[in-house]
Coordinates of C-alpha atoms in Angstrom, one line a residue:
X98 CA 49.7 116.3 66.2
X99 CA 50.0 113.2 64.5
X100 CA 52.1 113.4 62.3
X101 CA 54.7 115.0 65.5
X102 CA 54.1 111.7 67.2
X103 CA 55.0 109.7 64.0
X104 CA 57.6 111.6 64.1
X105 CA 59.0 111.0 67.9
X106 CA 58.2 106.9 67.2
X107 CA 60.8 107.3 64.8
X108 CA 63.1 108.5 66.1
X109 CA 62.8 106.6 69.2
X110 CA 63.1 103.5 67.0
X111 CA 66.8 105.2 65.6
X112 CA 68.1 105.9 69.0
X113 CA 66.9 101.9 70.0
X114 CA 68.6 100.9 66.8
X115 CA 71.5 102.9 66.3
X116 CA 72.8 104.7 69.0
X117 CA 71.6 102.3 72.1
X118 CA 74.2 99.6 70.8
X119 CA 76.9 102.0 70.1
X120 CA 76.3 103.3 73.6
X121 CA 76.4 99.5 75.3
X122 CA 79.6 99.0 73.5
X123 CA 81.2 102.2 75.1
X124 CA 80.2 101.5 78.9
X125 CA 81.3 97.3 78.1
X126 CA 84.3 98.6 76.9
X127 CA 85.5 101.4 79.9
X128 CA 84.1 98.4 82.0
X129 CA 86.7 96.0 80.1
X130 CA 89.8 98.4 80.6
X131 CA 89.0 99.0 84.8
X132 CA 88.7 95.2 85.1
X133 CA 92.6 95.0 83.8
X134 CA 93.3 97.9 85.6
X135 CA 92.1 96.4 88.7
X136 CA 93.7 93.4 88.7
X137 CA 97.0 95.0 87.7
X138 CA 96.7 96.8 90.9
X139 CA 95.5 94.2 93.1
X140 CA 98.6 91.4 91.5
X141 CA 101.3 94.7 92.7
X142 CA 99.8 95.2 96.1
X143 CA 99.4 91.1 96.5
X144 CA 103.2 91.1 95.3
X145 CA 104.0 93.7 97.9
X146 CA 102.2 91.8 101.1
X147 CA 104.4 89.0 100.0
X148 CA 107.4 91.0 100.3
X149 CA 106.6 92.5 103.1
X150 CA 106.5 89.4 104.3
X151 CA 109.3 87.4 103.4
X152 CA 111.2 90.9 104.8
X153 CA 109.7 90.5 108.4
X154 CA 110.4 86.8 108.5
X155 CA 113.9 87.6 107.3
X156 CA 114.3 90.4 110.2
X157 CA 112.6 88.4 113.0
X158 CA 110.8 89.5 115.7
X159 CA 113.3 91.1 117.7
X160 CA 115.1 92.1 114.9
X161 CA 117.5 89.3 114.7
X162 CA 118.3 88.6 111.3
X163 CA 117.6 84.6 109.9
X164 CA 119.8 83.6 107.5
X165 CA 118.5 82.2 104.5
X166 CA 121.0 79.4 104.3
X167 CA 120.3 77.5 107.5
X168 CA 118.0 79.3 109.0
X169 CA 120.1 80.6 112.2
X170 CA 119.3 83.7 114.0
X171 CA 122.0 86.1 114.0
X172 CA 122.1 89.8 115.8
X173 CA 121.0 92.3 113.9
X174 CA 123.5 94.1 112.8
X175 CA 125.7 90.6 111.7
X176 CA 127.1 90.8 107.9
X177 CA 127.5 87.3 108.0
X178 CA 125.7 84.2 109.8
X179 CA 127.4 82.9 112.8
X180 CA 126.7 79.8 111.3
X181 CA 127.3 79.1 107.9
X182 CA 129.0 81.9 106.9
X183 CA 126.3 83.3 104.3
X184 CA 125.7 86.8 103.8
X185 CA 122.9 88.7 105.8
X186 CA 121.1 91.3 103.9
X187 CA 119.3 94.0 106.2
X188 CA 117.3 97.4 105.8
X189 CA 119.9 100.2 104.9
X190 CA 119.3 102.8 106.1
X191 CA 119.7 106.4 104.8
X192 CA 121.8 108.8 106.5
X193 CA 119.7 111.9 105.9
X194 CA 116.2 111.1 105.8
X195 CA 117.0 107.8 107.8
X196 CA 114.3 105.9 105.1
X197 CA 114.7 102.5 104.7
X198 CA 116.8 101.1 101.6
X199 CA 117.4 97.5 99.6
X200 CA 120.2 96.5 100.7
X201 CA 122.1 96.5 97.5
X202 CA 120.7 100.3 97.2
X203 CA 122.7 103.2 95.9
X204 CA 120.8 106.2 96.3
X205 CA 118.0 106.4 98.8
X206 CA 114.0 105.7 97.3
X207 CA 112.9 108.7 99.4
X208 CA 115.4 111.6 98.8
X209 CA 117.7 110.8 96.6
X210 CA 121.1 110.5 98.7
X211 CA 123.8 108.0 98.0
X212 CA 124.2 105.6 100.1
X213 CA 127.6 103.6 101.5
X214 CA 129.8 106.0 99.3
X215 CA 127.7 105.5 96.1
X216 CA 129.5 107.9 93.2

């Protein structure tokens, strides 16, 4: 019997040695790689509240579209401020799905269709 709890102390005083560390290193290291990945994802979804937001102050709130030269509200489906003579830059949207584009889109983000003639 004690010789069997020699034994144990031993290898108690390995695992507290040896593979504890090893162990800490592992979980510190996963930890390091989701704290990245975290703020990876929380700098793209910041970035995408900003755009969202430059977009609605763009559009207006009854949809009239502000020109970013001078500012002036023009109706919403203007090419070109009334203005200044700048172009306006709306939502495309797509002809089949009817999803919402960039304006300088070819092919719709959502299914795939071309847009304004795209080849």
């Amino acid at each position: 019997m004690m010789l069997q709890a020699g034994f144990v102390g031993a290898i108690t005083r390995y695992f507290t040695g040896e593979t504890i560390p090893v162990a800490i290193d592992a979980v510190n290291e996963a930890a390091d790689g989701t704290r990245a990945a975290q703020r990876t994802v929380a700098r793209e979804f910041a970035a995408g509240i900003v755009e969202g937001i430059e977009i609605g102050a763009r559009a207006g709130v009854d949809g009239a579209l502000v020109c970013p030269g001078c500012g002036e509200r023009n109706d919403a489906d203007a090419r070109f401020c009334k203005r200044c003579g700048t172009a306006l830059e709306s939502a495309l949207a797509c002809a089949r799905c009817g999803a919402a584009n960039e304006p300088d889109a070819r092919f719709c983000t959502d299914c795939g269709a071309a847009l304004r003639g795209a080849s």
